[in-house]
Every structure is written in structure tokens, then in C-alpha cells.
Amino acid sequence: MDFATSAMDEALDLARLATGLSEPNPRVGAVLVSRDGRRVLGRGHTQAAGGPHAEIVALQDAAAQGHSVQGATAYVTLEPCSHHGRTGPCCDALVAAGIGRVVAALPDPNPLVAGRGFERLRAAGIGVDIGPGAAQSRELNLGYFSRMLRKTPWVRLKVAASLDGKTALDNGASQWITSQGARTDGHSWRLRAGAVLTGIGTVLEDDPQLDVRLVDAPRQPHAVVIDSRLELPPGARILQPKRQVIVYTAVDNPAKQAALQERGAIVVELPGPGGKVDLAAMLRDLARREVNEVHVEAGSKLNGSLVREGLVDEFLVYLAPKLIGQGQGMAQFGPLTELAQAVPLQFLSSTLIGLDLRIVARVAGRGVF
């Protein structure tokens, strides 16, 4: 492996450290390499929104070590930004620092950037190469790419089930089908999302918090409740202080809305057919609120609605080594009349997590946009 490949690999490892931290900004890593290509001068990854981006952190790291970056090469996992957002343009900082070359994995799909960062670097006489690490960087930022290009978040549906696919007994009892290890791992997937989504049925039955508690959490994802008839009790545990809660409903009930708003919730009316919430419109609204990834933990009815409407991109399934027999399934949709109507999936990984098997499966063709 040559030094350039190694530097981009390290930048990608740094970008992964921004998972659960940088949202809604993309997960980006940067490595600065000396002009002679023999030494790493600085490293960094994007910090929390409003904090410095990866390139700035790497420049600060080099300065703290007393290194000059004049003529150095910056390996970055996404095009340096060229606009004033919460922070200033990274491409300008690289120019001012005297960087001689930039190697970037991908152009930034944000319409405010979209090649302009590269243009400004080239205009300043900085060499630009694009492509190394592109697949890995894109995969790491699928939610960001989805929001920018599709105008909807990446939707990941999490299920904990028995080996025969049951998520609860007939009487609704579901705690706990999977082991503590799977539940802890599930919290790490919650952390990477911009929002954790559930339905009112789950809230009324289980009164979950749906926050991140079992792993370190520098930030909490938004909580989203699909509540067509606005039945969410103001005392529900999901309505936590200092956490953004968004309730989507299909009814206009000023009294109930006011009670929830007093608890800090945002109530959004998005009526759809049959007195239900318009789920596609809900996802578009979350994208406008800068949510990159939605992590769904809901019951079989809402799961089924999301699957039936083609809104799920990926499944995160924990299978416990037990059989339940008669019980509640993963998702209620159909019935299908022929097997060709089944939702085609691609298995991405299968991993033992404690006693349980974690499967990540993607709807065929998703991620290509």
C-alpha cells in the first residue's frame, strides 16, 4: 500500500469518528501530508454542527505541533466547502494555509458547494485530484447524499425478532426478545441517526424514551412520533427536556397541540388518505429540518405502511436464537398475490452480537442516486 492510499484510508477512519457527532453535516476526515510525502503533519474530523470542519481541525493540529503546511497535500473524504454556513469556507482556509494539493474522495452534493470548492482551489493554483476512497466516503454519508439528492433522509428500519420473525407475543409482550448486547448495539445505531421515529401505538403500549443511553452520546437524535389522531399524552416519557420532539398528525386539534407544545414538542399537520399521516411528506419535512438518517423503531403496522409505500431503504434486524410461534410479525403489508411482488433485498452484513444475529439488509437498488 502506498503512502497516498494509506493517508486516504486514515482520513476515512477519522471520518467514521464523526458518526453521531457531526450531524447534520457530513462525516468528513482530513489528513495533511508533507510536501515530500513522508510525514503526516495534521489530522482531523468534522466536529459538532457549528464547530470546525475536518480540514480546519487538521490545520489546527498541524499548527499545534509546530508544522508548516506550505506545499503540503490535504487528503479529505469530501470536497472542501466553499460557502458560509455555520462556519467559513474550508477551501479558503486551505488556500490561506499554503496547501499545495488536495486529494478528495468525492464532490459535495450540497448545491451550495457541488464543485465550487474544487473550482476555488484550482483558481488559487492548488492541484486537485478526485476519486480515491469515493465508495467508502459515499457509503459513510448515504444519509447526507440522500437528503441532498433525493430531498428525503435515508430510512433504516430496526427490528428485534425471534428466529421465526416474531417481534412480540400475541398479547403484545416484547421485552425482551433479544439480549442486552443487541440492545446496546441498537443504541449505537440510534446515535448515528438524525431522528428516531416511532408510532403512537408503541408510545401508548410501551412508553419508551427512544433516546441514546447505553452508549456515549455527544448529541441526542430528534424523536419523531407518527400520531394520526393526536393521542400522545403530555406526560409521555418520549417528551424529554432539551430534546427536539416532532409529532406528525392528521388532525387539527388546537387544545391537544397546545398541550404538547407546552412540553416543547413541535406539532406538524400532514394529513394523508384515510385519516393517516402522509408518510412521504413527513420524510420530506424531516429533510427540510436537516435530518440525514431516520432510525425507525415502531410496531408492525407502521413498519408495514413504510414498507408498502416504498419508504424504507435499509433494514437492521436482530434475530434472537429462540422460537415464539404465534405472535406479531415484523411488518404488516400485503397480502401479495405472487412472489414477484416481494420486496427484494441485498444482504450487507451478518454479525453475531452477543447471543443474537444482527443482519443489515438494503432494499435492492437503494443507495444509487
Coordinates of C-alpha atoms in Angstrom, one line a residue:
M1 CA 0.0 0.0 0.0
D2 CA 1.5 3.4 -1.0
F3 CA 1.5 6.4 1.3
A4 CA -1.2 8.2 -0.6
T5 CA -3.6 5.2 -0.2
S6 CA -2.7 5.0 3.5
A7 CA -3.4 8.7 4.0
M8 CA -6.9 8.4 2.5
D9 CA -7.6 5.3 4.5
E10 CA -6.7 7.2 7.6
A11 CA -8.8 10.1 6.6
L12 CA -11.8 7.7 6.2
D13 CA -11.1 6.2 9.6
L14 CA -11.2 9.8 11.0
A15 CA -14.4 10.5 9.2
R16 CA -16.0 7.5 10.9
L17 CA -15.3 9.1 14.2
A18 CA -17.6 11.9 13.2
T19 CA -20.6 9.5 13.2
G20 CA -23.1 10.6 15.7
L21 CA -21.3 13.9 16.2
S22 CA -21.3 16.0 13.0
E23 CA -25.0 15.7 12.0
P24 CA -26.5 17.3 10.0
N25 CA -23.0 18.0 8.5
P26 CA -21.4 15.1 6.6
R27 CA -18.9 12.8 8.2
V28 CA -15.5 14.0 6.9
G29 CA -11.9 13.2 7.8
A30 CA -8.7 15.1 6.7
V31 CA -5.0 14.2 6.8
L32 CA -2.3 16.7 5.9
V33 CA 0.9 15.1 4.4
S34 CA 4.2 16.9 3.9
R35 CA 5.4 18.1 0.5
D36 CA 7.8 15.2 0.2
G37 CA 5.0 12.7 1.0
R38 CA 6.8 11.2 4.0
R39 CA 5.2 12.7 7.1
V40 CA 1.7 13.3 8.4
L41 CA 1.5 16.9 9.6
G42 CA -2.0 17.1 10.9
R43 CA -5.2 15.1 11.3
G44 CA -8.9 15.9 12.0
H45 CA -12.5 15.1 11.5
T46 CA -15.6 17.3 11.5
Q47 CA -16.9 18.3 14.9
A48 CA -20.4 19.0 16.1
A49 CA -22.5 21.4 14.0
G50 CA -21.2 24.9 14.4
G51 CA -17.7 23.6 15.2
P52 CA -14.8 23.3 12.9
H53 CA -14.8 21.0 9.8
A54 CA -12.2 18.3 9.3
E55 CA -9.8 20.5 7.2
I56 CA -9.8 23.2 9.9
V57 CA -9.2 20.7 12.7
A58 CA -6.3 19.2 10.7
L59 CA -4.8 22.6 10.1
Q60 CA -5.1 23.4 13.9
D61 CA -3.5 20.0 14.7
A62 CA -0.5 20.8 12.4
A63 CA -0.1 24.3 13.9
A64 CA -0.2 22.8 17.5
Q65 CA 2.7 20.5 16.6
G66 CA 4.7 23.4 15.1
H67 CA 4.4 22.0 11.5
S68 CA 4.4 24.3 8.4
V69 CA 1.8 23.0 5.8
Q70 CA 3.3 25.1 3.0
G71 CA 3.1 22.9 -0.1
A72 CA 1.5 20.0 1.8
T73 CA -1.1 17.7 0.4
A74 CA -4.5 17.5 2.1
Y75 CA -6.3 14.2 1.8
V76 CA -10.0 14.8 2.5
T77 CA -13.0 12.5 2.3
L78 CA -15.3 15.1 0.7
E79 CA -14.9 18.3 -1.3
P80 CA -13.9 21.2 0.9
C81 CA -16.9 23.5 1.4
S82 CA -17.0 26.8 -0.4
H83 CA -19.8 28.6 1.3
H84 CA -20.5 30.4 4.6
G85 CA -22.8 28.2 6.7
R86 CA -22.3 27.7 10.4
T87 CA -18.6 28.1 9.7
G88 CA -16.5 29.8 7.0
P89 CA -15.4 28.1 3.7
C90 CA -12.8 25.4 4.2
C91 CA -11.3 25.8 0.7
D92 CA -10.4 29.4 1.6
A93 CA -8.6 28.2 4.8
L94 CA -6.6 25.6 2.8
V95 CA -5.6 28.4 0.3
A96 CA -4.6 30.7 3.1
A97 CA -2.5 28.0 4.8
G98 CA -0.5 27.4 1.6
I99 CA -1.7 23.9 0.9
G100 CA -0.2 22.7 -2.5
R101 CA -2.5 19.9 -3.4
V102 CA -5.9 18.5 -2.4
V103 CA -6.9 14.8 -2.9
A104 CA -10.6 14.4 -2.3
A105 CA -12.8 11.3 -2.3
L106 CA -15.9 12.9 -3.7
P107 CA -17.6 16.2 -4.7
D108 CA -20.0 17.5 -2.2
P109 CA -23.6 17.0 -3.4
N110 CA -24.8 20.1 -1.5
P111 CA -26.0 22.6 -4.2
L112 CA -24.2 25.3 -2.3
V113 CA -20.9 23.5 -2.9
A114 CA -21.2 21.0 -5.8
G115 CA -17.8 21.6 -7.4
R116 CA -17.3 25.2 -6.4
G117 CA -14.8 24.2 -3.7
F118 CA -12.7 22.5 -6.3
E119 CA -13.0 25.5 -8.6
R120 CA -11.8 27.9 -6.0
L121 CA -8.8 25.7 -5.1
R122 CA -7.8 25.4 -8.7
A123 CA -8.2 29.1 -9.3
A124 CA -5.7 29.6 -6.4
G125 CA -3.2 27.3 -8.1
I126 CA -3.8 24.3 -5.9
G127 CA -3.8 20.9 -7.7
V128 CA -6.9 18.8 -7.2
D129 CA -7.4 15.1 -7.6
I130 CA -10.8 13.4 -7.1
G131 CA -11.7 9.8 -6.6
P132 CA -9.6 7.8 -4.1
G133 CA -11.9 6.4 -1.3
A134 CA -15.1 7.5 -3.1
A135 CA -17.2 4.4 -2.5
Q136 CA -16.3 4.3 1.2
S137 CA -17.0 8.0 1.7
R138 CA -20.3 7.9 -0.1
E139 CA -21.4 4.8 2.0
L140 CA -20.4 6.6 5.2
N141 CA -22.6 9.6 4.1
L142 CA -25.5 7.9 2.4
G143 CA -27.9 9.9 4.6
Y144 CA -26.3 13.2 3.6
F145 CA -26.3 12.3 -0.1
S146 CA -29.9 11.1 0.2
R147 CA -31.0 14.4 1.8
M148 CA -29.1 16.5 -0.8
L149 CA -30.1 14.5 -3.9
R150 CA -33.4 12.8 -3.1
K151 CA -34.6 15.5 -0.7
T152 CA -35.5 12.8 1.8
P153 CA -33.5 11.2 4.6
W154 CA -32.1 7.6 4.5
V155 CA -34.6 5.4 6.3
R156 CA -33.3 2.5 8.3
L157 CA -35.9 0.2 10.0
K158 CA -34.8 -1.6 13.1
V159 CA -36.4 -4.8 14.2
A160 CA -35.7 -7.2 17.1
A161 CA -37.3 -10.6 16.5
S162 CA -37.2 -14.2 17.2
L163 CA -35.7 -16.6 14.6
D164 CA -39.2 -17.2 13.2
G165 CA -39.7 -13.5 12.7
K166 CA -41.9 -12.5 15.6
T167 CA -41.4 -9.2 17.3
A168 CA -43.9 -9.7 20.1
L169 CA -46.3 -12.3 21.6
D170 CA -50.0 -12.1 20.6
N171 CA -50.7 -10.2 23.8
G172 CA -48.1 -7.5 22.8
A173 CA -45.3 -8.6 25.2
S174 CA -41.9 -7.9 23.6
Q175 CA -39.5 -7.1 26.4
W176 CA -37.0 -8.6 25.9
I177 CA -36.8 -10.9 22.9
T178 CA -33.1 -10.0 22.2
S179 CA -30.2 -9.8 24.6
Q180 CA -28.6 -6.9 26.4
G181 CA -25.8 -6.9 23.8
A182 CA -28.2 -6.4 21.0
R183 CA -30.0 -3.6 22.8
T184 CA -26.7 -1.8 23.4
D185 CA -25.7 -2.2 19.8
G186 CA -29.0 -0.8 18.8
H187 CA -28.3 2.4 20.7
S188 CA -25.2 2.9 18.7
W189 CA -27.3 2.8 15.5
R190 CA -29.8 5.3 17.1
L191 CA -26.8 7.6 17.8
R192 CA -25.8 7.8 14.1
A193 CA -29.3 8.9 13.1
G194 CA -30.7 12.4 13.0
A195 CA -34.1 11.2 14.2
V196 CA -35.6 8.1 15.9
L197 CA -39.1 7.5 14.6
T198 CA -41.9 5.5 16.2
G199 CA -45.7 5.3 16.1
I200 CA -48.3 6.3 18.7
G201 CA -49.2 2.6 19.2
T202 CA -45.7 1.9 20.5
V203 CA -45.8 5.0 22.7
L204 CA -49.1 4.1 24.3
E205 CA -48.2 0.5 24.8
D206 CA -44.5 0.8 26.0
D207 CA -44.0 4.5 26.9
P208 CA -40.4 4.3 25.5
Q209 CA -37.8 7.1 25.8
L210 CA -36.2 6.2 22.5
D211 CA -33.1 8.2 23.3
V212 CA -29.4 7.1 23.4
R213 CA -28.5 5.9 26.9
L214 CA -26.5 2.7 26.5
V215 CA -23.5 4.2 24.6
D216 CA -21.8 7.6 25.0
A217 CA -23.9 10.3 23.2
P218 CA -22.5 13.7 22.4
R219 CA -25.9 14.6 21.0
Q220 CA -29.4 13.2 21.0
P221 CA -31.3 12.5 17.8
H222 CA -34.7 14.1 17.4
A223 CA -37.7 12.0 18.5
V224 CA -40.4 11.7 15.9
V225 CA -43.9 10.3 16.6
I226 CA -46.5 9.4 14.0
D227 CA -49.7 10.2 15.7
S228 CA -52.6 10.5 13.3
R229 CA -55.3 11.3 15.9
L230 CA -53.0 13.2 18.2
E231 CA -53.3 10.9 21.2
L232 CA -49.8 11.4 22.6
P233 CA -50.1 12.0 26.4
P234 CA -48.3 15.2 27.5
G235 CA -46.7 13.0 30.2
A236 CA -45.2 10.5 27.8
R237 CA -41.5 9.7 28.6
I238 CA -40.5 10.5 25.0
L239 CA -41.2 14.2 25.7
Q240 CA -37.8 14.8 27.3
P241 CA -36.4 18.3 28.2
K242 CA -33.7 19.6 25.9
R243 CA -34.6 17.1 23.1
Q244 CA -36.4 18.0 20.0
V245 CA -39.6 16.1 19.6
I246 CA -41.7 16.3 16.4
V247 CA -45.2 15.0 16.3
Y248 CA -46.8 14.4 12.9
T249 CA -50.6 14.3 12.9
A250 CA -53.5 14.2 10.5
V251 CA -56.0 16.2 12.7
D252 CA -56.4 19.8 13.7
N253 CA -56.8 19.9 17.4
P254 CA -55.6 23.2 18.9
A255 CA -56.1 22.2 22.5
K256 CA -54.0 19.0 22.2
Q257 CA -51.4 20.7 20.1
A258 CA -51.1 23.4 22.7
A259 CA -50.6 20.9 25.5
L260 CA -47.8 19.1 23.6
Q261 CA -46.2 22.4 22.6
E262 CA -46.1 23.4 26.3
R263 CA -43.9 20.3 26.7
G264 CA -41.6 21.6 23.9
A265 CA -42.9 19.4 21.1
I266 CA -43.3 20.6 17.5
V267 CA -46.7 19.5 16.1
V268 CA -47.0 19.2 12.3
E269 CA -50.2 18.5 10.5
L270 CA -49.7 16.4 7.4
P271 CA -53.0 14.7 6.6
G272 CA -53.0 11.9 4.0
P273 CA -55.5 9.4 2.7
G274 CA -57.7 7.6 5.2
G275 CA -57.1 10.0 8.0
K276 CA -53.5 8.9 8.3
V277 CA -50.3 11.0 8.3
D278 CA -48.8 11.4 4.8
L279 CA -45.6 9.5 5.4
A280 CA -43.8 10.6 2.2
A281 CA -44.5 14.2 3.1
M282 CA -43.2 13.6 6.6
L283 CA -39.9 12.4 5.3
R284 CA -39.6 15.5 3.0
D285 CA -40.3 17.7 6.0
L286 CA -37.6 15.9 8.0
A287 CA -35.1 16.5 5.2
R288 CA -36.0 20.2 5.3
R289 CA -35.2 20.0 9.0
E290 CA -31.7 18.7 8.1
V291 CA -32.2 15.1 9.1
N292 CA -29.9 12.8 7.2
E293 CA -30.9 9.4 8.6
V294 CA -34.1 8.2 10.2
H295 CA -33.9 5.3 12.5
V296 CA -37.3 3.6 12.8
E297 CA -38.3 1.6 15.9
A298 CA -42.1 1.0 15.5
G299 CA -44.7 -1.6 15.6
S300 CA -45.7 -3.9 12.7
K301 CA -48.5 -1.6 11.4
L302 CA -46.3 1.5 10.9
N303 CA -43.5 -0.7 9.7
G304 CA -45.8 -2.2 7.2
S305 CA -47.0 1.2 6.0
L306 CA -43.5 2.4 5.4
V307 CA -42.6 -0.8 3.5
R308 CA -45.8 -0.7 1.5
E309 CA -45.1 2.9 0.4
G310 CA -41.5 2.1 -0.6
L311 CA -40.1 4.4 2.0
V312 CA -37.6 2.1 3.7
D313 CA -34.1 2.0 2.4
E314 CA -32.4 -0.5 4.8
F315 CA -33.3 -3.0 7.5
L316 CA -31.4 -3.5 10.7
V317 CA -32.6 -6.8 12.1
Y318 CA -31.6 -8.5 15.4
L319 CA -32.6 -12.2 15.4
A320 CA -32.7 -14.0 18.8
P321 CA -32.0 -17.7 19.0
K322 CA -35.5 -18.6 20.1
L323 CA -38.8 -19.6 18.5
I324 CA -42.1 -17.9 19.5
G325 CA -44.6 -19.4 17.1
Q326 CA -47.8 -17.5 17.0
G327 CA -47.2 -13.8 17.6
Q328 CA -46.8 -10.4 15.9
G329 CA -44.7 -10.1 12.8
M330 CA -42.1 -7.5 11.6
A331 CA -44.3 -5.6 9.2
Q332 CA -47.9 -5.8 8.2
F333 CA -48.4 -5.2 4.5
G334 CA -49.9 -7.1 1.6
P335 CA -51.2 -9.7 1.1
L336 CA -49.1 -10.3 -2.0
T337 CA -50.6 -12.3 -4.9
E338 CA -47.3 -13.5 -6.3
L339 CA -43.7 -13.9 -5.1
A340 CA -42.5 -11.4 -7.7
Q341 CA -44.2 -8.7 -5.6
A342 CA -41.9 -9.4 -2.7
V343 CA -39.5 -6.6 -1.6
P344 CA -36.1 -7.6 -3.0
L345 CA -33.2 -7.1 -0.5
Q346 CA -29.4 -7.3 -0.6
F347 CA -27.7 -8.6 2.5
L348 CA -24.8 -6.3 3.5
S349 CA -23.6 -8.0 6.7
S350 CA -24.4 -10.6 9.3
T351 CA -22.7 -10.4 12.7
L352 CA -23.1 -12.1 16.0
I353 CA -23.8 -9.6 18.7
G354 CA -23.7 -11.5 22.0
L355 CA -26.3 -14.2 21.7
D356 CA -28.1 -12.6 18.7
L357 CA -27.5 -12.3 15.0
R358 CA -27.5 -8.8 13.5
I359 CA -28.4 -8.6 9.8
V360 CA -28.2 -5.4 7.8
A361 CA -30.1 -5.7 4.5
R362 CA -30.7 -3.0 1.9
V363 CA -33.6 -2.7 -0.5
A364 CA -32.2 -3.6 -3.9
G365 CA -31.2 -0.6 -5.9
R366 CA -31.2 1.8 -3.0
G367 CA -28.1 4.0 -2.5
V368 CA -27.8 4.6 -6.2
F369 CA -28.8 8.2 -6.6

